[in-house]
Structure formats: structure tokens, C-alpha cells
Amino acid sequence: MLTKYRSNTYIPEMVKASKMLAHRHDFEYSCSDEAGRLLSVLVGQITHGTILEVGTGYGVGSAWILSTIAPNVQFVSVDHAKEKIDATAQTLRHQQAEFLVGDWKEAIAKGPFQFIFADAAAAKTIEGEQLLEALAVGGMLVMDDFTPEEHFPEEWRGKPDKVRDFWLNHKELRATEIYLTATSCAILATKLKGKELSK
């Protein structure tokens, strides 16, 4: 007999603090709990190197990542809005975290990155190749806020989905799309090693 699915309601304290910060600033685009839990599970497997977050917002995604980060892994988060970075850095005081103001591409020099959470539209779309170059071989890229095809608005239907096509069919990646909720998806991708590219 199947048992009823029980949702996970646990929220780390630093995530609660970041959500309160976002609420105080009327910011409605924070990382969802579903995406955050996925991030925290995946990041928990990273044992070395540096993690990059593109699009800090008010630090909700950052907090989920920092809630399971390994002791010798560094975390870099970049946002173009100074007020967001300042507020997030004050709220999330973590010795392994560095919060930067500016264009995310200025952080590429700190890579290559073992894990990238891309939560900014430009990075996922017009800057995709640069994002891919910043990812270490064997590293993982996570992008959320994709709408499942069955929930496309009428104006999207029947048109090419260039962003999905780029990430899901790129020859340098092994990628998949998963549901986070009934109306929201994420793309997960791993950068392949050279010998795998020729297969």
C-alpha cells in the first residue's frame, strides 16, 4: 500500500533570516523552498573547490547553499545591486562566503567552479557559453524558474525554446530537467570530461 507523500517543512535558521530580509524589502523573486532544498542536497556532496551563485537577491538561495557547505569549500555570490549585497552580507555572516557587487562575469577569475547556481536571466540565456566556461569539468550547474511545457502561456506554444535547447542538448554537458513543483522546473547539468565528449 502506498503511503501519502509528506513534504519537508524544515527551514534552516539562516534561510529564515534571509526570507525575512527579502520580505522586508518586498522582494518576490527569492529562491523557492523546493529549489533551496535541492541546492542544499547537491551542495552537500561538494567536497572541494568553489561554488558560484549568480544573482544573490536577498540571500535566500545563498543561505540554503551555506546551510550544507563543506568546511573547505568556498562560496562566491554576485549581484549587480549593491543594496542587496550589503544587506545579505550583514545577514549571512559566514566565514566561507564572499558577496560581490557587479557583473557576475567579473567573478570568473575565481573559478573554475565545482558548482554554479545560476539565478539570473542573462546568465542562463545570452551568456550561456560564458557560464559553461566558468564551470569546472565534472562540475554541476543548477538553474531554476523554468515553466513546464504544459503550463506555457498561449503565446509561447509551438515556438522554439532556445534556452532549454541550449542547455539540454549541449555537447559538453549531460543535462536533465526535473520538476520542483507542478508548475516549476529546474535544469541540472554536469560538464563532461574530454573523452566523454567524443562519444
mmCIF file of C-alpha atoms in Angstrom:
data_model
loop_
_atom_site.group_PDB
_atom_site.id
_atom_site.type_symbol
_atom_site.label_atom_id
_atom_site.label_comp_id
_atom_site.label_asym_id
_atom_site.label_seq_id
_atom_site.Cartn_x
_atom_site.Cartn_y
_atom_site.Cartn_z
ATOM 1 C CA MET A 1 0.000 0.000 0.000
ATOM 2 C CA LEU A 2 1.331 3.413 -0.942
ATOM 3 C CA THR A 3 1.796 5.926 1.828
ATOM 4 C CA LYS A 4 0.928 9.579 1.419
ATOM 5 C CA TYR A 5 3.851 11.794 0.475
ATOM 6 C CA ARG A 6 4.917 14.096 3.279
ATOM 7 C CA SER A 7 6.554 17.357 2.338
ATOM 8 C CA ASN A 8 9.696 18.503 4.113
ATOM 9 C CA THR A 9 8.907 21.600 6.157
ATOM 10 C CA TYR A 10 12.292 22.107 7.855
ATOM 11 C CA ILE A 11 13.824 25.516 7.157
ATOM 12 C CA PRO A 12 17.377 26.297 8.400
ATOM 13 C CA GLU A 13 17.622 29.370 10.634
ATOM 14 C CA MET A 14 19.815 31.285 8.187
ATOM 15 C CA VAL A 15 17.239 30.669 5.452
ATOM 16 C CA LYS A 16 14.502 32.034 7.717
ATOM 17 C CA ALA A 17 16.607 35.147 8.324
ATOM 18 C CA SER A 18 17.133 35.690 4.587
ATOM 19 C CA LYS A 19 13.446 35.176 3.844
ATOM 20 C CA MET A 20 12.586 37.794 6.453
ATOM 21 C CA LEU A 21 15.106 40.167 4.869
ATOM 22 C CA ALA A 22 13.565 39.646 1.424
ATOM 23 C CA HIS A 23 10.094 40.189 2.873
ATOM 24 C CA ARG A 24 11.136 43.475 4.477
ATOM 25 C CA HIS A 25 12.320 44.674 1.060
ATOM 26 C CA ASP A 26 9.163 43.411 -0.721
ATOM 27 C CA PHE A 27 11.381 41.180 -2.870
ATOM 28 C CA GLU A 28 9.269 38.472 -4.524
ATOM 29 C CA TYR A 29 11.880 36.619 -6.569
ATOM 30 C CA SER A 30 13.730 34.651 -3.913
ATOM 31 C CA CYS A 31 14.720 31.029 -4.340
ATOM 32 C CA SER A 32 11.757 28.749 -3.543
ATOM 33 C CA ASP A 33 11.945 26.240 -0.692
ATOM 34 C CA GLU A 34 11.791 23.414 -3.243
ATOM 35 C CA ALA A 35 14.756 24.797 -5.191
ATOM 36 C CA GLY A 36 16.574 25.588 -1.944
ATOM 37 C CA ARG A 37 16.261 22.043 -0.619
ATOM 38 C CA LEU A 38 17.579 20.703 -3.912
ATOM 39 C CA LEU A 39 20.527 23.092 -3.718
ATOM 40 C CA SER A 40 21.347 22.117 -0.153
ATOM 41 C CA VAL A 41 21.294 18.397 -1.001
ATOM 42 C CA LEU A 42 23.505 18.816 -4.071
ATOM 43 C CA VAL A 43 25.941 21.237 -2.434
ATOM 44 C CA GLY A 44 26.345 18.816 0.445
ATOM 45 C CA GLN A 45 28.143 16.500 -1.996
ATOM 46 C CA ILE A 46 30.762 19.114 -2.960
ATOM 47 C CA THR A 47 33.968 18.379 -1.054
ATOM 48 C CA HIS A 48 36.435 20.867 -2.545
ATOM 49 C CA GLY A 49 36.732 23.967 -4.694
ATOM 50 C CA THR A 50 34.435 26.956 -5.040
ATOM 51 C CA ILE A 51 30.695 27.419 -5.500
ATOM 52 C CA LEU A 52 29.314 30.339 -7.506
ATOM 53 C CA GLU A 53 25.864 31.866 -7.231
ATOM 54 C CA VAL A 54 24.832 34.254 -9.999
ATOM 55 C CA GLY A 55 22.092 36.578 -8.715
ATOM 56 C CA THR A 56 22.209 36.924 -4.930
ATOM 57 C CA GLY A 57 18.910 38.718 -4.403
ATOM 58 C CA TYR A 58 18.488 38.897 -0.634
ATOM 59 C CA GLY A 59 20.383 35.707 0.026
ATOM 60 C CA VAL A 60 17.726 33.005 0.304
ATOM 61 C CA GLY A 61 19.485 30.735 -2.197
ATOM 62 C CA SER A 62 22.813 31.657 -0.597
ATOM 63 C CA ALA A 63 21.501 30.596 2.799
ATOM 64 C CA TRP A 64 20.310 27.218 1.512
ATOM 65 C CA ILE A 65 23.747 26.627 -0.004
ATOM 66 C CA LEU A 66 25.635 27.759 3.101
ATOM 67 C CA SER A 67 23.442 25.541 5.299
ATOM 68 C CA THR A 68 25.218 22.415 3.974
ATOM 69 C CA ILE A 69 28.531 23.699 2.602
ATOM 70 C CA ALA A 70 31.586 21.589 3.475
ATOM 71 C CA PRO A 71 34.249 23.200 5.694
ATOM 72 C CA ASN A 72 36.900 23.566 2.970
ATOM 73 C CA VAL A 73 34.614 24.776 0.158
ATOM 74 C CA GLN A 74 34.390 28.475 -0.688
ATOM 75 C CA PHE A 75 31.217 30.278 -1.757
ATOM 76 C CA VAL A 76 31.026 33.338 -4.006
ATOM 77 C CA SER A 77 27.748 35.136 -4.740
ATOM 78 C CA VAL A 78 27.409 38.033 -7.175
ATOM 79 C CA ASP A 79 24.649 40.578 -7.742
ATOM 80 C CA HIS A 80 24.614 43.898 -9.577
ATOM 81 C CA ALA A 81 22.587 45.613 -6.800
ATOM 82 C CA LYS A 82 24.796 46.954 -4.006
ATOM 83 C CA GLU A 83 21.920 47.375 -1.555
ATOM 84 C CA LYS A 84 21.064 43.676 -1.858
ATOM 85 C CA ILE A 85 24.652 42.555 -1.408
ATOM 86 C CA ASP A 86 25.193 44.838 1.592
ATOM 87 C CA ALA A 87 22.028 43.647 3.323
ATOM 88 C CA THR A 88 22.721 39.982 2.550
ATOM 89 C CA ALA A 89 26.324 40.147 3.722
ATOM 90 C CA GLN A 90 25.141 41.664 7.021
ATOM 91 C CA THR A 91 22.509 38.960 7.462
ATOM 92 C CA LEU A 92 24.595 35.965 6.375
ATOM 93 C CA ARG A 93 27.869 36.347 8.210
ATOM 94 C CA HIS A 94 29.678 33.207 7.106
ATOM 95 C CA GLN A 95 33.451 32.805 7.007
ATOM 96 C CA GLN A 96 33.356 30.803 3.756
ATOM 97 C CA ALA A 97 31.140 33.309 1.920
ATOM 98 C CA GLU A 98 32.158 36.229 -0.269
ATOM 99 C CA PHE A 99 29.474 38.579 -1.613
ATOM 100 C CA LEU A 100 30.412 40.689 -4.619
ATOM 101 C CA VAL A 101 28.749 43.655 -6.316
ATOM 102 C CA GLY A 102 28.947 43.846 -10.090
ATOM 103 C CA ASP A 103 28.702 41.829 -13.277
ATOM 104 C CA TRP A 104 28.882 38.106 -12.484
ATOM 105 C CA LYS A 105 31.488 37.621 -15.196
ATOM 106 C CA GLU A 106 33.966 39.566 -13.052
ATOM 107 C CA ALA A 107 33.932 36.568 -10.689
ATOM 108 C CA ILE A 108 35.054 34.101 -13.385
ATOM 109 C CA ALA A 109 38.679 34.608 -12.318
ATOM 110 C CA LYS A 110 37.804 32.906 -9.013
ATOM 111 C CA GLY A 111 36.882 29.720 -10.877
ATOM 112 C CA PRO A 112 36.608 27.270 -12.396
ATOM 113 C CA PHE A 113 33.692 26.419 -10.146
ATOM 114 C CA GLN A 114 32.681 22.986 -8.898
ATOM 115 C CA PHE A 115 29.064 24.090 -8.589
ATOM 116 C CA ILE A 116 27.143 27.003 -10.090
ATOM 117 C CA PHE A 117 23.644 28.133 -9.191
ATOM 118 C CA ALA A 118 22.571 30.487 -11.971
ATOM 119 C CA ASP A 119 19.625 32.550 -10.789
ATOM 120 C CA ALA A 120 19.937 35.471 -13.195
ATOM 121 C CA ALA A 121 18.166 35.547 -16.550
ATOM 122 C CA ALA A 122 21.076 36.833 -18.652
ATOM 123 C CA ALA A 123 23.468 34.158 -17.386
ATOM 124 C CA LYS A 124 21.023 31.419 -18.345
ATOM 125 C CA THR A 125 20.259 32.891 -21.770
ATOM 126 C CA ILE A 126 22.551 35.242 -23.676
ATOM 127 C CA GLU A 127 25.638 34.499 -21.515
ATOM 128 C CA GLY A 128 25.282 30.720 -21.519
ATOM 129 C CA GLU A 129 28.629 29.946 -23.142
ATOM 130 C CA GLN A 130 30.494 32.073 -20.596
ATOM 131 C CA LEU A 131 28.628 30.357 -17.785
ATOM 132 C CA LEU A 132 29.620 26.982 -19.183
ATOM 133 C CA GLU A 133 33.275 28.044 -19.440
ATOM 134 C CA ALA A 134 33.249 29.029 -15.759
ATOM 135 C CA LEU A 135 32.152 25.513 -14.748
ATOM 136 C CA ALA A 136 34.876 23.017 -13.888
ATOM 137 C CA VAL A 137 35.000 19.704 -15.736
ATOM 138 C CA GLY A 138 32.848 17.365 -13.658
ATOM 139 C CA GLY A 139 31.163 20.356 -12.022
ATOM 140 C CA MET A 140 27.426 20.816 -11.714
ATOM 141 C CA LEU A 141 25.218 23.661 -12.908
ATOM 142 C CA VAL A 142 21.732 24.255 -11.493
ATOM 143 C CA MET A 143 19.161 26.663 -12.936
ATOM 144 C CA ASP A 144 15.607 27.047 -11.660
ATOM 145 C CA ASP A 145 12.487 29.026 -12.618
ATOM 146 C CA PHE A 146 11.656 27.086 -15.775
ATOM 147 C CA THR A 147 7.977 26.689 -16.663
ATOM 148 C CA PRO A 148 6.857 23.152 -17.649
ATOM 149 C CA GLU A 149 5.662 22.959 -21.246
ATOM 150 C CA GLU A 150 2.125 22.041 -20.211
ATOM 151 C CA HIS A 151 1.903 25.362 -18.363
ATOM 152 C CA PHE A 152 3.215 27.523 -21.194
ATOM 153 C CA PRO A 153 1.120 30.619 -21.884
ATOM 154 C CA GLU A 154 -0.565 30.590 -25.274
ATOM 155 C CA GLU A 155 1.988 32.961 -26.816
ATOM 156 C CA TRP A 156 4.829 30.502 -26.091
ATOM 157 C CA ARG A 157 3.184 27.412 -27.558
ATOM 158 C CA GLY A 158 4.640 25.995 -30.753
ATOM 159 C CA LYS A 159 7.694 28.251 -30.646
ATOM 160 C CA PRO A 160 11.312 27.096 -30.231
ATOM 161 C CA ASP A 161 12.575 27.042 -26.646
ATOM 162 C CA LYS A 162 16.123 28.210 -27.315
ATOM 163 C CA VAL A 163 17.217 28.274 -23.678
ATOM 164 C CA ARG A 164 16.133 24.707 -22.951
ATOM 165 C CA ASP A 165 17.562 23.505 -26.255
ATOM 166 C CA PHE A 166 20.921 25.106 -25.459
ATOM 167 C CA TRP A 167 21.318 23.516 -22.031
ATOM 168 C CA LEU A 168 19.664 20.141 -22.550
ATOM 169 C CA ASN A 169 21.399 19.394 -25.863
ATOM 170 C CA HIS A 170 24.828 20.978 -25.420
ATOM 171 C CA LYS A 171 27.595 18.565 -26.451
ATOM 172 C CA GLU A 172 29.750 19.492 -23.436
ATOM 173 C CA LEU A 173 27.037 18.686 -20.896
ATOM 174 C CA ARG A 174 24.990 15.836 -19.573
ATOM 175 C CA ALA A 175 21.759 17.564 -18.549
ATOM 176 C CA THR A 176 18.269 16.793 -17.357
ATOM 177 C CA GLU A 177 15.154 18.690 -16.336
ATOM 178 C CA ILE A 178 13.263 17.930 -13.131
ATOM 179 C CA TYR A 179 10.031 19.175 -11.605
ATOM 180 C CA LEU A 180 10.352 21.190 -8.396
ATOM 181 C CA THR A 181 6.599 21.785 -8.171
ATOM 182 C CA ALA A 182 3.694 21.133 -10.529
ATOM 183 C CA THR A 183 4.378 24.466 -12.249
ATOM 184 C CA SER A 184 8.143 24.916 -11.900
ATOM 185 C CA CYS A 185 11.177 23.035 -13.226
ATOM 186 C CA ALA A 186 14.935 23.121 -12.824
ATOM 187 C CA ILE A 187 17.723 22.091 -15.173
ATOM 188 C CA LEU A 188 20.705 20.203 -13.761
ATOM 189 C CA ALA A 189 23.821 19.761 -15.874
ATOM 190 C CA THR A 190 27.279 18.250 -15.425
ATOM 191 C CA LYS A 191 30.234 19.296 -17.551
ATOM 192 C CA LEU A 192 31.729 16.294 -19.301
ATOM 193 C CA LYS A 193 35.359 15.242 -19.416
ATOM 194 C CA GLY A 194 37.153 15.366 -22.751
ATOM 195 C CA LYS A 195 36.937 11.633 -23.504
ATOM 196 C CA GLU A 196 33.182 11.664 -22.900
ATOM 197 C CA LEU A 197 32.691 14.480 -25.392
ATOM 198 C CA SER A 198 33.750 12.279 -28.301
ATOM 199 C CA LYS A 199 31.232 9.526 -27.545
#
